PDB file of C-alpha atoms in Angstrom:
ATOM      1  CA  MET A   1       0.000   0.000   0.000  1.00 66.00           C
ATOM      2  CA  LEU A   2       2.812   2.395   0.804  1.00 77.00           C
ATOM      3  CA  ILE A   3       4.319   1.773  -2.614  1.00 83.00           C
ATOM      4  CA  LEU A   4       1.061   2.898  -4.238  1.00 82.00           C
ATOM      5  CA  VAL A   5       1.172   6.029  -2.093  1.00 86.00           C
ATOM      6  CA  GLY A   6       4.639   6.683  -3.523  1.00 88.00           C
ATOM      7  CA  VAL A   7       3.423   6.097  -7.080  1.00 89.00           C
ATOM      8  CA  TRP A   8       0.488   8.412  -6.399  1.00 87.00           C
ATOM      9  CA  ALA A   9       2.724  11.085  -4.860  1.00 88.00           C
ATOM     10  CA  LEU A  10       5.224  11.113  -7.706  1.00 89.00           C
ATOM     11  CA  GLY A  11       2.819  10.582 -10.568  1.00 92.00           C
ATOM     12  CA  TYR A  12      -0.126  12.675  -9.436  1.00 90.00           C
ATOM     13  CA  LEU A  13       0.622  14.854  -6.436  1.00 89.00           C
ATOM     14  CA  VAL A  14       3.847  16.414  -7.721  1.00 91.00           C
ATOM     15  CA  PRO A  15       2.399  17.380 -11.135  1.00 91.00           C
ATOM     16  CA  SER A  16      -0.782  18.701  -9.459  1.00 90.00           C
ATOM     17  CA  LEU A  17       1.243  20.806  -7.040  1.00 90.00           C
ATOM     18  CA  ILE A  18       3.339  22.209  -9.883  1.00 91.00           C
ATOM     19  CA  LEU A  19       0.185  23.084 -11.863  1.00 90.00           C
ATOM     20  CA  GLY A  20      -1.405  24.653  -8.800  1.00 90.00           C
ATOM     21  CA  VAL A  21       1.564  26.625  -7.530  1.00 91.00           C
ATOM     22  CA  ALA A  22       3.193  27.660 -10.798  1.00 92.00           C
ATOM     23  CA  PHE A  23       0.123  28.198 -12.970  1.00 90.00           C
ATOM     24  CA  LYS A  24      -2.733  28.447 -10.438  1.00 91.00           C
ATOM     25  CA  ILE A  25      -4.582  25.619 -12.219  1.00 89.00           C
ATOM     26  CA  GLN A  26      -6.756  23.102 -10.414  1.00 88.00           C
ATOM     27  CA  VAL A  27      -7.945  20.171 -12.496  1.00 86.00           C
ATOM     28  CA  PRO A  28     -11.579  19.051 -12.158  1.00 85.00           C
ATOM     29  CA  ASN A  29     -12.255  16.076  -9.863  1.00 80.00           C
ATOM     30  CA  TRP A  30     -13.170  13.740 -12.727  1.00 80.00           C
ATOM     31  CA  LEU A  31      -9.868  14.495 -14.473  1.00 88.00           C
ATOM     32  CA  ALA A  32      -7.901  13.995 -11.260  1.00 87.00           C
ATOM     33  CA  PHE A  33      -9.620  10.631 -10.769  1.00 84.00           C
ATOM     34  CA  ALA A  34      -8.918   9.609 -14.376  1.00 88.00           C
ATOM     35  CA  HIS A  35      -5.266  10.644 -13.955  1.00 92.00           C
ATOM     36  CA  VAL A  36      -4.834   8.443 -10.861  1.00 90.00           C
ATOM     37  CA  TYR A  37      -6.737   5.539 -12.472  1.00 92.00           C
ATOM     38  CA  VAL A  38      -4.498   5.617 -15.554  1.00 94.00           C
ATOM     39  CA  LEU A  39      -1.375   6.092 -13.418  1.00 95.00           C
ATOM     40  CA  PHE A  40      -2.143   2.996 -11.322  1.00 93.00           C
ATOM     41  CA  GLY A  41      -3.100   1.107 -14.481  1.00 95.00           C
ATOM     42  CA  LEU A  42       0.314   1.851 -15.979  1.00 95.00           C
ATOM     43  CA  TYR A  43       2.023   0.751 -12.758  1.00 95.00           C
ATOM     44  CA  PHE A  44       0.201  -2.580 -12.501  1.00 96.00           C
ATOM     45  CA  THR A  45       0.232  -3.489 -16.191  1.00 97.00           C
ATOM     46  CA  TRP A  46       3.921  -2.663 -16.583  1.00 97.00           C
ATOM     47  CA  TYR A  47       4.920  -4.910 -13.692  1.00 96.00           C
ATOM     48  CA  TRP A  48       2.518  -7.728 -14.641  1.00 97.00           C
ATOM     49  CA  THR A  49       3.824  -7.805 -18.217  1.00 98.00           C
ATOM     50  CA  HIS A  50       7.534  -7.490 -17.408  1.00 97.00           C
ATOM     51  CA  THR A  51       8.087  -9.536 -14.233  1.00 96.00           C
ATOM     52  CA  GLY A  52       4.621 -10.745 -13.226  1.00 97.00           C
ATOM     53  CA  GLN A  53       5.166  -9.115  -9.850  1.00 96.00           C
ATOM     54  CA  THR A  54       4.559  -5.651  -8.494  1.00 94.00           C
ATOM     55  CA  LEU A  55       6.937  -4.563  -5.754  1.00 90.00           C
ATOM     56  CA  ALA A  56       4.468  -5.699  -3.082  1.00 89.00           C
ATOM     57  CA  MET A  57       3.997  -9.054  -4.828  1.00 93.00           C
ATOM     58  CA  GLN A  58       7.774  -9.549  -4.721  1.00 93.00           C
ATOM     59  CA  THR A  59       7.635  -9.150  -0.952  1.00 91.00           C
ATOM     60  CA  TRP A  60       4.930 -11.798  -0.662  1.00 91.00           C
ATOM     61  CA  HIS A  61       6.641 -14.073  -3.232  1.00 95.00           C
ATOM     62  CA  VAL A  62       3.621 -14.301  -5.532  1.00 94.00           C
ATOM     63  CA  LYS A  63       3.400 -13.766  -9.271  1.00 95.00           C
ATOM     64  CA  MET A  64       0.496 -12.924 -11.618  1.00 95.00           C
ATOM     65  CA  VAL A  65       0.360 -15.296 -14.598  1.00 96.00           C
ATOM     66  CA  ASP A  66      -2.174 -16.457 -17.158  1.00 95.00           C
ATOM     67  CA  GLU A  67      -3.765 -19.904 -17.147  1.00 92.00           C
ATOM     68  CA  HIS A  68      -0.658 -21.364 -18.862  1.00 94.00           C
ATOM     69  CA  GLU A  69       1.610 -19.810 -16.208  1.00 94.00           C
ATOM     70  CA  GLN A  70       3.052 -17.311 -18.693  1.00 97.00           C
ATOM     71  CA  LEU A  71       3.469 -13.574 -18.125  1.00 97.00           C
ATOM     72  CA  LEU A  72       0.442 -11.532 -19.131  1.00 97.00           C
ATOM     73  CA  SER A  73       0.377  -9.751 -22.469  1.00 97.00           C
ATOM     74  CA  ARG A  74      -0.203  -6.015 -22.368  1.00 97.00           C
ATOM     75  CA  ASN A  75      -3.848  -6.350 -23.439  1.00 97.00           C
ATOM     76  CA  HIS A  76      -4.465  -9.165 -20.954  1.00 97.00           C
ATOM     77  CA  ALA A  77      -2.922  -7.065 -18.162  1.00 97.00           C
ATOM     78  CA  LEU A  78      -5.070  -4.048 -19.099  1.00 97.00           C
ATOM     79  CA  VAL A  79      -8.230  -6.172 -19.038  1.00 97.00           C
ATOM     80  CA  ARG A  80      -7.161  -7.674 -15.691  1.00 96.00           C
ATOM     81  CA  TYR A  81      -6.630  -4.183 -14.278  1.00 96.00           C
ATOM     82  CA  ALA A  82      -9.995  -2.935 -15.560  1.00 94.00           C
ATOM     83  CA  ILE A  83     -11.899  -5.912 -14.176  1.00 93.00           C
ATOM     84  CA  GLY A  84      -9.885  -5.777 -10.960  1.00 89.00           C
ATOM     85  CA  SER A  85     -11.069  -2.226 -10.433  1.00 87.00           C
ATOM     86  CA  LEU A  86     -14.777  -3.039 -10.736  1.00 84.00           C
ATOM     87  CA  TRP A  87     -15.097  -2.386  -7.003  1.00 78.00           C
ATOM     88  CA  LEU A  88     -15.241   1.311  -7.929  1.00 76.00           C
ATOM     89  CA  PHE A  89     -18.722   0.999  -9.448  1.00 77.00           C
ATOM     90  CA  PRO A  90     -20.631   0.151  -6.230  1.00 75.00           C
ATOM     91  CA  THR A  91     -18.753   2.941  -4.473  1.00 72.00           C
ATOM     92  CA  VAL A  92     -19.687   5.494  -7.120  1.00 73.00           C
ATOM     93  CA  LEU A  93     -23.266   4.178  -7.192  1.00 77.00           C
ATOM     94  CA  VAL A  94     -23.668   4.671  -3.433  1.00 73.00           C
ATOM     95  CA  TYR A  95     -22.210   8.168  -3.734  1.00 71.00           C
ATOM     96  CA  ILE A  96     -24.625   9.069  -6.568  1.00 76.00           C
ATOM     97  CA  ILE A  97     -27.635   7.674  -4.680  1.00 80.00           C
ATOM     98  CA  PHE A  98     -26.837   9.714  -1.599  1.00 74.00           C
ATOM     99  CA  LYS A  99     -26.078  12.872  -3.563  1.00 76.00           C
ATOM    100  CA  TYR A 100     -28.911  12.857  -6.106  1.00 82.00           C
ATOM    101  CA  VAL A 101     -31.658  10.621  -4.688  1.00 85.00           C
ATOM    102  CA  PHE A 102     -31.452  11.507  -0.992  1.00 81.00           C
ATOM    103  CA  LEU A 103     -30.084  15.002  -1.748  1.00 79.00           C
ATOM    104  CA  MET A 104     -27.349  14.491   0.815  1.00 73.00           C
ATOM    105  CA  PRO A 105     -23.995  15.580  -0.628  1.00 67.00           C
ATOM    106  CA  LEU A 106     -21.465  13.383   1.102  1.00 64.00           C
ATOM    107  CA  GLY A 107     -18.372  15.472   0.605  1.00 62.00           C
ATOM    108  CA  ASN A 108     -15.026  13.777   0.253  1.00 61.00           C
ATOM    109  CA  TRP A 109     -14.388  11.768   3.417  1.00 60.00           C
ATOM    110  CA  PRO A 110     -17.419   9.420   3.194  1.00 63.00           C
ATOM    111  CA  THR A 111     -16.536   8.582  -0.384  1.00 64.00           C
ATOM    112  CA  ILE A 112     -13.017   7.660   0.628  1.00 62.00           C
ATOM    113  CA  GLU A 113     -14.438   5.641   3.519  1.00 68.00           C
ATOM    114  CA  LEU A 114     -16.750   3.739   1.163  1.00 66.00           C
ATOM    115  CA  MET A 115     -13.913   3.023  -1.227  1.00 65.00           C
ATOM    116  CA  PHE A 116     -11.773   1.581   1.540  1.00 64.00           C
ATOM    117  CA  CYS A 117     -14.667  -0.593   2.728  1.00 70.00           C
ATOM    118  CA  MET A 118     -15.153  -1.962  -0.775  1.00 67.00           C
ATOM    119  CA  VAL A 119     -11.441  -2.607  -1.280  1.00 68.00           C
ATOM    120  CA  LEU A 120     -10.515  -3.936   2.109  1.00 67.00           C
ATOM    121  CA  PHE A 121     -13.622  -5.949   2.867  1.00 73.00           C
ATOM    122  CA  PHE A 122     -16.145  -6.757   0.160  1.00 75.00           C
ATOM    123  CA  TRP A 123     -14.035  -7.209  -2.984  1.00 75.00           C
ATOM    124  CA  PRO A 124     -11.529  -9.704  -1.493  1.00 75.00           C
ATOM    125  CA  LEU A 125     -14.475 -11.783  -0.251  1.00 77.00           C
ATOM    126  CA  THR A 126     -15.045 -12.877  -3.838  1.00 77.00           C
ATOM    127  CA  CYS A 127     -12.195 -15.351  -3.208  1.00 78.00           C
ATOM    128  CA  LEU A 128     -14.539 -17.302  -0.949  1.00 77.00           C
ATOM    129  CA  PHE A 129     -16.953 -18.123  -3.765  1.00 75.00           C
ATOM    130  CA  ASN A 130     -14.773 -20.773  -5.426  1.00 70.00           C
ATOM    131  CA  ARG A 131     -12.331 -22.135  -2.900  1.00 64.00           C
ATOM    132  CA  LYS A 132     -12.551 -25.589  -4.510  1.00 64.00           C
ATOM    133  CA  SER A 133     -11.134 -24.431  -7.851  1.00 66.00           C
ATOM    134  CA  VAL A 134      -8.099 -26.236  -9.249  1.00 64.00           C
ATOM    135  CA  HIS A 135      -6.215 -22.969  -8.937  1.00 61.00           C
ATOM    136  CA  GLY A 136      -7.234 -22.475  -5.309  1.00 71.00           C
ATOM    137  CA  ALA A 137      -9.222 -19.515  -4.054  1.00 75.00           C
ATOM    138  CA  GLN A 138      -9.338 -16.853  -6.756  1.00 84.00           C
ATOM    139  CA  SER A 139     -10.760 -13.367  -6.821  1.00 84.00           C
ATOM    140  CA  LEU A 140     -13.569 -12.532  -9.198  1.00 85.00           C
ATOM    141  CA  ALA A 141     -11.140 -10.604 -11.382  1.00 89.00           C
ATOM    142  CA  ASP A 142      -8.809 -13.620 -11.648  1.00 90.00           C
ATOM    143  CA  ARG A 143     -11.664 -15.931 -12.584  1.00 89.00           C
ATOM    144  CA  LEU A 144     -13.052 -13.571 -15.222  1.00 91.00           C
ATOM    145  CA  THR A 145      -9.654 -12.895 -16.817  1.00 94.00           C
ATOM    146  CA  LYS A 146      -8.258 -16.424 -16.453  1.00 93.00           C
ATOM    147  CA  THR A 147      -5.285 -15.281 -14.404  1.00 94.00           C
ATOM    148  CA  LYS A 148      -3.900 -16.642 -11.191  1.00 91.00           C
ATOM    149  CA  LEU A 149      -1.350 -15.971  -8.502  1.00 90.00           C
ATOM    150  CA  ILE A 150       1.394 -18.510  -8.074  1.00 92.00           C
ATOM    151  CA  LEU A 151       3.974 -18.818  -5.344  1.00 92.00           C
ATOM    152  CA  VAL A 152       7.535 -17.956  -6.312  1.00 94.00           C
ATOM    153  CA  PRO A 153      10.211 -19.886  -4.402  1.00 90.00           C
ATOM    154  CA  LYS A 154      12.395 -17.747  -2.143  1.00 85.00           C
ATOM    155  CA  LYS A 155      15.927 -17.275  -3.393  1.00 74.00           C
TER     156      LYS A 155
END
């Protein structure tokens, strides 16, 4: 998680601060979100296609591979990232319902809270739905994209 904070800081925060301080420009929220989404997509897909492991995955000695235990192609990694980020939709849906149906603008902190709940609790629970798979427990994203995590022996 801290590595993603570093990626976010260097890839998003620094350019945003430069735009804000030097040019007094603040990008709209939707563009800021798109920037971070693409930034993280580049991070994950680059690592999955080159080594099969992000920096955190190296620590845990796991590797992302396709069903033939080969590194993912760029397109396969992009699809895996897109499907892996489907947890965003329920979060955005809840935000929209509260803002436009109940006329209760949530502000920023509840949205962040909802996102963390979806990421840290609900989305990983999809692994429990097929624990008897030949590949072991897999997340919904792994099942849909025919990818899996394998253990890498310690050196």
